[in-house]
Coordinates of C-alpha atoms in Angstrom, one line a residue:
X17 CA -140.4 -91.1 100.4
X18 CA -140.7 -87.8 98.1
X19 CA -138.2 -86.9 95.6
X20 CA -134.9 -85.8 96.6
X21 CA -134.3 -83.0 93.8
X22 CA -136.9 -81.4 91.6
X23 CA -135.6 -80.8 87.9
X24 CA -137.2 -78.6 85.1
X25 CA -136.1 -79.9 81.7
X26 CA -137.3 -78.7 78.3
X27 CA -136.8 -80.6 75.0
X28 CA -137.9 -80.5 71.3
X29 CA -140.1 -82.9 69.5
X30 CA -137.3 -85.1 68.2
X31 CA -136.3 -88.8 68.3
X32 CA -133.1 -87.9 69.8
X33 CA -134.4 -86.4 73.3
X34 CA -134.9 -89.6 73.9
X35 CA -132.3 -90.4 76.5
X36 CA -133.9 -87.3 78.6
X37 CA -137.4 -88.6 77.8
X38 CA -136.9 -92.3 78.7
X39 CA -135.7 -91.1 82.0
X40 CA -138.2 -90.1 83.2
X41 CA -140.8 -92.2 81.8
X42 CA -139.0 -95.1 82.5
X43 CA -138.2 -94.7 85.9
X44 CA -134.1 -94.2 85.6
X45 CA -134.7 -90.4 87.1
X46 CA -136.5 -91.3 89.9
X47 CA -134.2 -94.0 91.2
X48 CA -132.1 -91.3 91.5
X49 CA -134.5 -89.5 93.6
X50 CA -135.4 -86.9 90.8
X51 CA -138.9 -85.7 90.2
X52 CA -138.0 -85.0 86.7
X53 CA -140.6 -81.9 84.7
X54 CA -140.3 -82.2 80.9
X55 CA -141.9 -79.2 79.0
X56 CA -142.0 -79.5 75.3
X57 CA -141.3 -76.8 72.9
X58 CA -141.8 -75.7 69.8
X59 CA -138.4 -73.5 68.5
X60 CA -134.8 -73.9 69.8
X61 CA -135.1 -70.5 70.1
X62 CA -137.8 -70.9 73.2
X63 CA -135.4 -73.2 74.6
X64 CA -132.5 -71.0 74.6
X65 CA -134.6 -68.3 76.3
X66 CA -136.5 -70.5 79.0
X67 CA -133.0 -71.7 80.2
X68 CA -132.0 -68.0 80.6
X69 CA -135.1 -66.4 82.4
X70 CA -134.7 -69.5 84.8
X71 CA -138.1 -71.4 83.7
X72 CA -135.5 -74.6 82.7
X73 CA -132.6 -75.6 84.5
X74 CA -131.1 -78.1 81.9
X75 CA -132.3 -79.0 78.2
X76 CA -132.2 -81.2 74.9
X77 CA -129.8 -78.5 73.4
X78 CA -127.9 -78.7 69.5
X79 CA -124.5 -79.3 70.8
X80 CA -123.7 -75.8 69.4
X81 CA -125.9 -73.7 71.2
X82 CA -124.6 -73.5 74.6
X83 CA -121.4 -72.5 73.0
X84 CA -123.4 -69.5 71.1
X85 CA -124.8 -68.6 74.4
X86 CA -121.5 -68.4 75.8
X87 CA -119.8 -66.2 73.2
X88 CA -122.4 -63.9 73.6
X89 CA -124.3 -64.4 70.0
X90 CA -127.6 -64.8 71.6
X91 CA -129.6 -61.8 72.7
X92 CA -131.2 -63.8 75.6
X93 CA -128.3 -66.2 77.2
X94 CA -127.1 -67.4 80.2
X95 CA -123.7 -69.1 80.7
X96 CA -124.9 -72.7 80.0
X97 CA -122.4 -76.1 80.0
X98 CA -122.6 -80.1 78.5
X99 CA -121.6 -82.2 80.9
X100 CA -123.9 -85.3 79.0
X101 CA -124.3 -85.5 75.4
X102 CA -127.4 -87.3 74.0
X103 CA -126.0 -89.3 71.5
X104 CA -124.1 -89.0 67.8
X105 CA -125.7 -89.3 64.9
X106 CA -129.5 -89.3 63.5
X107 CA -129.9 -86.4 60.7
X108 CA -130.2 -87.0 57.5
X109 CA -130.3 -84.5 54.5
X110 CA -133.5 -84.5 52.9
X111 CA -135.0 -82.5 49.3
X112 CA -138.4 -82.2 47.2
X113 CA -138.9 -85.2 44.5
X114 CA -138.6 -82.3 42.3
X115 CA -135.0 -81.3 43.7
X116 CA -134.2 -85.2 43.4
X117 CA -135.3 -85.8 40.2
X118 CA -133.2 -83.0 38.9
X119 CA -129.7 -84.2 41.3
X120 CA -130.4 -87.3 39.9
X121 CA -130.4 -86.7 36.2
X122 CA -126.9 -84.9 37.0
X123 CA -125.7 -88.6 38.5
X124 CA -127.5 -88.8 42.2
X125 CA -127.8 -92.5 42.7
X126 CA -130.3 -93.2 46.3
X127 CA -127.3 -94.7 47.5
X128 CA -126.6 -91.6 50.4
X129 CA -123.4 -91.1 48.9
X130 CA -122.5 -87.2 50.6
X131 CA -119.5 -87.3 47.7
X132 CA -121.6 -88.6 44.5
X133 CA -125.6 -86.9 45.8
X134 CA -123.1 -83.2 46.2
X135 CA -121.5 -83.6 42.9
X136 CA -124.9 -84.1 41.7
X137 CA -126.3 -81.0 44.0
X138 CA -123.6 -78.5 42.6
X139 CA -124.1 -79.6 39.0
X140 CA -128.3 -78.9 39.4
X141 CA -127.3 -75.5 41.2
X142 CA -125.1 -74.4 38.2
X143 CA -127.8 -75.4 35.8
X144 CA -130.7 -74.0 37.5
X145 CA -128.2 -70.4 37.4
X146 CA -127.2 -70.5 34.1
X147 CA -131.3 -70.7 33.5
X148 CA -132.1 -67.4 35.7
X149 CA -134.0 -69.7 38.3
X150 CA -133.6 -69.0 41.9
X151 CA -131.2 -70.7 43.9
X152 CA -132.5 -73.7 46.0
X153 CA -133.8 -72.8 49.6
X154 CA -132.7 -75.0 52.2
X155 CA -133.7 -75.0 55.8
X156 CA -132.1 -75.9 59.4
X157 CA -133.3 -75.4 62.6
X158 CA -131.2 -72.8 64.1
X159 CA -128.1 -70.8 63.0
X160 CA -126.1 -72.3 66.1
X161 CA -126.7 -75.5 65.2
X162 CA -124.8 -78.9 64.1
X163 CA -127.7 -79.0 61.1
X164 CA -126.2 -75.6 59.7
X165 CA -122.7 -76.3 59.9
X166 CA -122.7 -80.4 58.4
X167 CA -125.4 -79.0 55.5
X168 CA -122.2 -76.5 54.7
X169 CA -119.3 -78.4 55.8
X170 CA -120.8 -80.9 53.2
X171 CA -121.8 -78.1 50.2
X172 CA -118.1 -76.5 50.4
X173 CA -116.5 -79.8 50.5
X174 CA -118.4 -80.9 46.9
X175 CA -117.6 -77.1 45.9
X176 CA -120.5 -75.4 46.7
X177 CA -120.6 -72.3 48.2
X178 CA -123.2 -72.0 51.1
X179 CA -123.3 -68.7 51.2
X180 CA -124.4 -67.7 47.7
X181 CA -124.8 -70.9 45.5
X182 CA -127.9 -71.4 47.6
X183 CA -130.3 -69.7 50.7
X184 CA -130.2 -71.3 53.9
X185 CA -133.4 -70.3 56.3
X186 CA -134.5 -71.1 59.6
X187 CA -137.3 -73.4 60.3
X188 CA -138.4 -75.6 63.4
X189 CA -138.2 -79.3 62.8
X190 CA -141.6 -80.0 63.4
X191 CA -142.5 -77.6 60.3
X192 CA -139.7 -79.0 58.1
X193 CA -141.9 -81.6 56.4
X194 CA -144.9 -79.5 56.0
X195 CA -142.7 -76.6 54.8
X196 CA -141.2 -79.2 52.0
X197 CA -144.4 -80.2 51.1
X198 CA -146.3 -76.5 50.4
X199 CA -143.2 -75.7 47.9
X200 CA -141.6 -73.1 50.5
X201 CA -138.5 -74.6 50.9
X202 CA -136.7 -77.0 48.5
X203 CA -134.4 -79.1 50.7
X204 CA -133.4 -79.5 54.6
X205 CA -131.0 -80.8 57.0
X206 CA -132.7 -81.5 60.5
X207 CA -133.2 -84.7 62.9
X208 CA -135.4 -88.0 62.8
X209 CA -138.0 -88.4 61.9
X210 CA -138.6 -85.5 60.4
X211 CA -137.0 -86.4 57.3
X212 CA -138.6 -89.9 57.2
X213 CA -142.2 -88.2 57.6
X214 CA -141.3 -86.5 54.1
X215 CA -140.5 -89.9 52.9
X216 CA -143.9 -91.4 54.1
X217 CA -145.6 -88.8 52.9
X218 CA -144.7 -89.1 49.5
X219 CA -142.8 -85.2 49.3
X220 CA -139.3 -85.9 49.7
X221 CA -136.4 -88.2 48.9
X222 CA -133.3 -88.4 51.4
X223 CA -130.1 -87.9 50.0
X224 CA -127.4 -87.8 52.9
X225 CA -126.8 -88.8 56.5
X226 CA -124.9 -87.1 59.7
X227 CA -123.2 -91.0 60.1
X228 CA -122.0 -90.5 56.6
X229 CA -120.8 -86.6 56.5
X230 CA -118.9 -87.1 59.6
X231 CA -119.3 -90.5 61.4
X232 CA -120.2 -91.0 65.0
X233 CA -120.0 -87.4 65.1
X234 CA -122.1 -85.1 68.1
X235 CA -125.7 -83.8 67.9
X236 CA -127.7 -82.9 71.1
X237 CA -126.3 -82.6 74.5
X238 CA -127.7 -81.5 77.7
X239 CA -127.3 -77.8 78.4
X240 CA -127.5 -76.8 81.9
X241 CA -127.4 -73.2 83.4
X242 CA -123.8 -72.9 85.0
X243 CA -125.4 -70.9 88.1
X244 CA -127.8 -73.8 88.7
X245 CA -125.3 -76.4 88.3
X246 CA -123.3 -74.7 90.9
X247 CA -126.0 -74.2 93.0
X248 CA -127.0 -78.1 92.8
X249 CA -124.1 -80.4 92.1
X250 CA -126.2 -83.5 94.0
X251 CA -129.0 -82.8 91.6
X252 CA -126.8 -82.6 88.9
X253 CA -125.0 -85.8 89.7
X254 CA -128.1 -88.0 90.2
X255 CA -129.3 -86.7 87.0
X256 CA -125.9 -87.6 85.1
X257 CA -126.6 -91.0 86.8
X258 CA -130.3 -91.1 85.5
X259 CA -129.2 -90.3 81.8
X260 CA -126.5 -93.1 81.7
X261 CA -129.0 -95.8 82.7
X262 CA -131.2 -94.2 80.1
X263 CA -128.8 -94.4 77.4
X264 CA -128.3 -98.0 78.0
X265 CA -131.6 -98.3 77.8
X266 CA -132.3 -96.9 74.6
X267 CA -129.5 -98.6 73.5
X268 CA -130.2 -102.3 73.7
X269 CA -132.5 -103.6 70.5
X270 CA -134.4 -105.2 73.2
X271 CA -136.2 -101.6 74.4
X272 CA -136.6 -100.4 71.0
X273 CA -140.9 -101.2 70.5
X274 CA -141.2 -100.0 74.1
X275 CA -138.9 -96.9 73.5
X276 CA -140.7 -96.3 70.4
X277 CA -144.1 -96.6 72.0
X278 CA -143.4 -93.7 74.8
X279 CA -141.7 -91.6 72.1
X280 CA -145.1 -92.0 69.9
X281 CA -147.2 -90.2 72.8
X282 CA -148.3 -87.3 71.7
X283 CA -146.2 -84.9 74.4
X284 CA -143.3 -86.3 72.5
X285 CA -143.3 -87.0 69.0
X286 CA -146.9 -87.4 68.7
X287 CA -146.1 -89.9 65.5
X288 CA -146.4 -93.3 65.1
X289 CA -143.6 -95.8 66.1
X290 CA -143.2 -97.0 62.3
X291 CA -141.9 -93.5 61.8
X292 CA -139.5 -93.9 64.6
X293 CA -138.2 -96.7 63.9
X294 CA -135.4 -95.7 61.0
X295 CA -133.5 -94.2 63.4
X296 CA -133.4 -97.2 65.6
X297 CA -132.3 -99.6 63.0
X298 CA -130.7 -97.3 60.7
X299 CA -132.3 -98.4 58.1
X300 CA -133.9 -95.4 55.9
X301 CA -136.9 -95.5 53.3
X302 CA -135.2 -92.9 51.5
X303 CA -138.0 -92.2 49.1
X304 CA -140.5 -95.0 48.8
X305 CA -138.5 -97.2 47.4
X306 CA -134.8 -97.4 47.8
X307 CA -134.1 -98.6 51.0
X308 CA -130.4 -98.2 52.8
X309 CA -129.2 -99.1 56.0
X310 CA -126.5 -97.4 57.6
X311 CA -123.8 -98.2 60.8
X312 CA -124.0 -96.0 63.8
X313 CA -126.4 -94.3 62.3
X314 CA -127.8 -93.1 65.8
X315 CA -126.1 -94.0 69.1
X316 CA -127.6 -93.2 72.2
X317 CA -125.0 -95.2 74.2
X318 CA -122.3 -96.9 72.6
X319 CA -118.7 -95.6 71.7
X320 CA -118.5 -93.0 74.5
X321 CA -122.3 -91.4 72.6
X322 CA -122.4 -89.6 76.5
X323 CA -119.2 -88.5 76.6
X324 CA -119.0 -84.5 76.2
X325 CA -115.6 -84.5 74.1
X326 CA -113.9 -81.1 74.2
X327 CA -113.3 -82.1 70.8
X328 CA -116.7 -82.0 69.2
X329 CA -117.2 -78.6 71.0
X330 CA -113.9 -76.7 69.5
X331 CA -114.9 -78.4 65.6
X332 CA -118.2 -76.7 66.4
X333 CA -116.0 -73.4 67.2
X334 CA -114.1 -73.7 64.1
X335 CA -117.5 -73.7 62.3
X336 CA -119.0 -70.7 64.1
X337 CA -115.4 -68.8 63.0
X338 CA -115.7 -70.5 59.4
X339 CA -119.1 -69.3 58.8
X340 CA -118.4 -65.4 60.0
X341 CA -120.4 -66.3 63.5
X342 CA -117.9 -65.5 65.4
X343 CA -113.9 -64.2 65.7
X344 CA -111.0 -66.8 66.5
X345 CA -109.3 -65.0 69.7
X346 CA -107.6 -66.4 72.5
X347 CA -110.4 -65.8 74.4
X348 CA -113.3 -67.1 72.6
X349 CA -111.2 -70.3 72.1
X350 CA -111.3 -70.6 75.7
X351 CA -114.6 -70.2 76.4
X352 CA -115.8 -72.6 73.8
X353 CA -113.0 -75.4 75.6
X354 CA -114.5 -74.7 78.4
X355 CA -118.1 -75.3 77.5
X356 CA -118.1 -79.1 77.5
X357 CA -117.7 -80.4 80.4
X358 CA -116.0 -83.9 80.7
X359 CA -115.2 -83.1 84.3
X360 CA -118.3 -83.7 86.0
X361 CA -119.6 -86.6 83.7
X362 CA -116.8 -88.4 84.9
X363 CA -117.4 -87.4 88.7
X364 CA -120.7 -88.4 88.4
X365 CA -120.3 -91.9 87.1
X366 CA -117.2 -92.8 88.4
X367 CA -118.9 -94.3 90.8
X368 CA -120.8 -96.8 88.8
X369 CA -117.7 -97.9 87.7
X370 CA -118.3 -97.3 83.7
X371 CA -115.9 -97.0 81.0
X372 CA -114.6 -93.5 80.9
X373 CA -112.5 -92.3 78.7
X374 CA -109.2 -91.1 80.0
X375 CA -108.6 -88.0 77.5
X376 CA -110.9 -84.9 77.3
X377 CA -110.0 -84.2 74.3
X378 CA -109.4 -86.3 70.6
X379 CA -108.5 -86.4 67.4
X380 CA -111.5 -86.1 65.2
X381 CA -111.2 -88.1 61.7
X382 CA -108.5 -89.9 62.5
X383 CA -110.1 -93.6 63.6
X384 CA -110.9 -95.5 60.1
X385 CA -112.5 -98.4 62.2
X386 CA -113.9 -99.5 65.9
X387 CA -110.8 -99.0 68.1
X388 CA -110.7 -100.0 71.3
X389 CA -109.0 -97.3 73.5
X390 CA -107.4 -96.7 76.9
X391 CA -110.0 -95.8 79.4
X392 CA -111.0 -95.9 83.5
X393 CA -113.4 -98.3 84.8
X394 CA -114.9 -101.1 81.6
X395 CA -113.3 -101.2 78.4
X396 CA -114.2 -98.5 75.6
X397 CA -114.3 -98.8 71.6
X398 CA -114.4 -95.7 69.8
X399 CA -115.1 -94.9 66.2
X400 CA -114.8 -95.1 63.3
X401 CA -115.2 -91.1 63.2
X402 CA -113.9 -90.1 59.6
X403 CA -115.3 -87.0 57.2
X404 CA -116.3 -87.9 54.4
X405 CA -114.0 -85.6 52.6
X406 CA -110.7 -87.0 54.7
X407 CA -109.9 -84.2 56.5
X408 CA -109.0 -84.5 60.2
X409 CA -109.3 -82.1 63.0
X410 CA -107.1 -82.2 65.7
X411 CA -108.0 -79.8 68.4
X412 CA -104.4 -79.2 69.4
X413 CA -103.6 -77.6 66.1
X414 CA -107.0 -75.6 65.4
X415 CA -105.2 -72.1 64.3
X416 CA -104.1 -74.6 61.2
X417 CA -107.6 -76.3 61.2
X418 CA -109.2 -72.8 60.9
X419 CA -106.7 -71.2 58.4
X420 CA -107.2 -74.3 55.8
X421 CA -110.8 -74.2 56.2
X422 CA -110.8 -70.3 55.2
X423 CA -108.6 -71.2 52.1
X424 CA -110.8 -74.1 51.1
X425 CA -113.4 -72.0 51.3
X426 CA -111.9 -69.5 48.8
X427 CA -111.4 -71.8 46.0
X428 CA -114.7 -73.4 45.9

């Protein structure tokens, strides 16, 4: 019996595609009656554009991008919606031995401390300014992306200012290492392993987490092109269906050498599973020597990790507006609500009979532990979600959200 639907997908060469990757390698798609295409690429930037000259229908996607796409900051875009995210969790923050050694003379202890390691930042930054030098370069993979807006929300929040203290440049993840290692950048924020390749090659030291800055917070989702969506709503489905079993997958300890092993292939990662493996533990070589493991570090699964929260895509909105990306109106608010779409992941899987949460929407910050919640189908913990700095976003009062970040931002 041949394949039902036929799906173009493109991804990126990081750990956390793995959830679209193990579907189809591991049979999850096909059960579904998908013949599931994965193309690799090299830039977000190529993704962005194969999804809008039709060459992709879906894609690995930073959870910020379809919303760019939407609000019309992309040249090449097409209307693009989440209705599966890919997991929370799994960047780190990492800098040249030279960048560490100087944080930690100023107090950085390899502890991943975002509070203690930015102190220590923002003290290095003042003295390297007061000496003529010039400022620290750091590099994320796209402007639209959750890499660019946790590297700031983290700088402001230990009184740095992103915006002049320091450069901020573009680079794609593969390159980040290599980049850090030739001397042309001096620090980065991007996703495993490309922070733990620094660390095994002897060129960098990580100094902060994603699970710390902002815990079980979102990364990559699946962006899907509206019109095809709308066009294929069985496809899409099956595929929503695919991805949960996948998750699961990923998710269990059990999978982990195999799921390493297929992500080590060189149309994936192309780098061996010992590499890989620091995001499946959580526990991070952060420079040869210290050693750290952190909770929830990356969830591929667990705590709703496939749920596309409303939530995570307005914070993202409040950071586009934050940054000068975009203007808060009425109207771009509504767009960006209406990005993430929680509607047809639950219409998919009802179905199967899963937990699903029975909110679109949460307050962000606001669990301080594992809390089970109310929820359809199974049972459902969520959390803990907290920033590291205490704040707490609720999406029902963003005009206040916004307005405090801008005066935050003032006094730093």
């Amino acid at each position: 019996m041949g394949a039902t639907h036929q799906i173009t997908a493109g991804f990126m060469p990081l750990f956390d595609s793995a959830v679209l990757v193990a579907a189809g390698e591991m049979g999850f798609a096909a059960r579904e009656g998908i013949e599931l295409t994965l193309h690799r690429e090299t830039s977000w930037a190529n993704i962005r554009d194969r999804i809008a000259i039709g060459h992709f229908d879906l894609a690995h996607m930073l959870g910020p991008m379809p919303l760019a796409c939407n609000l019309g900051l992309t040249p090449l875009a097409s209307e693009t919606i989440v209705p599966f995210s890919l997991g929370l969790g799994g960047n780190c923050v990492t800098v040249s031995n030279a960048v560490w050694a100087g944080m930690a003379a100023h107090g950085a202890m390899p502890d991943l401390d975002p509070a203690r390691t930015g102190k220590a930042l923002g003290a290095l930054i003042r003295e390297r300014a007061k000496a003529g030098r010039d400022p620290l370069r750091f590099a994320v993979v796209h402007p639209h992306s959750g890499h660019n807006y946790e590297l700031r929300y983290w700088l402001a929040a230990c009184g740095i200012d992103p915006t002049q203290e320091i450069e901020i440049v573009i680079v794609p993840p593969p390159f980040m290492a290599d980049a850090l290692a030739a001397g042309r950048i001096d620090g980065y924020c991007v996703g495993e392993p490309w922070n733990s390749a620094s660390v095994a090659a002897g060129t960098g030291h990580i100094v902060t987490v994603k699970a710390l800055l902002w815990r079980n917070s979102p990364e990559k989702v699946i962006g899907v092109r509206k019109a095809w969506a709308e066009q294929n709503p069985d496809a899409l489905a099956a595929l929503l269906r695919a991805l949960h079993h996948s998750a699961r997958w990923c998710q269990n300890p059990a999978n982990h050498g195999e799921l390493a092993a297929v992500m080590a292939q060189p149309g994936f990662l192309g780098l061996p599973p010992a590499v890989q493996m620091p995001i499946l533990t959580g526990r991070l070589d952060l420079d040869g020597e210290a050693e750290k493991t952190i909770d929830d570090f990356f969830l591929p699964f667990d705590k709703a990790a496939n749920f596309p929260w409303k939530s995570h895509a307005l914070w993202f909105y409040t950071q586009m507006v934050r940054w000068g990306h975009i203007a808060h109106t009425p109207e771009n608010l509504a767009i960006a609500r209406d990005c993430y779409r929680p509607d047809l992941y639950r219409s998919a899987l009802k179905p199967l009979g899963v937990a699903l949460p029975g909110a679109n929407a949460k307050v962000e910050g606001a669990l301080k532990v594992a809390t089970p919640v109310g929820s359809a189908g199974a049972s459902l913990v969520l959390g803990p979600d907290g920033f590291f700095d205490g704040q707490i976003f609720d999406p029902d009062e963003i005009d206040a959200y916004i307005a405090g970040q801008k005066s935050a931002r003032t006094e730093t």
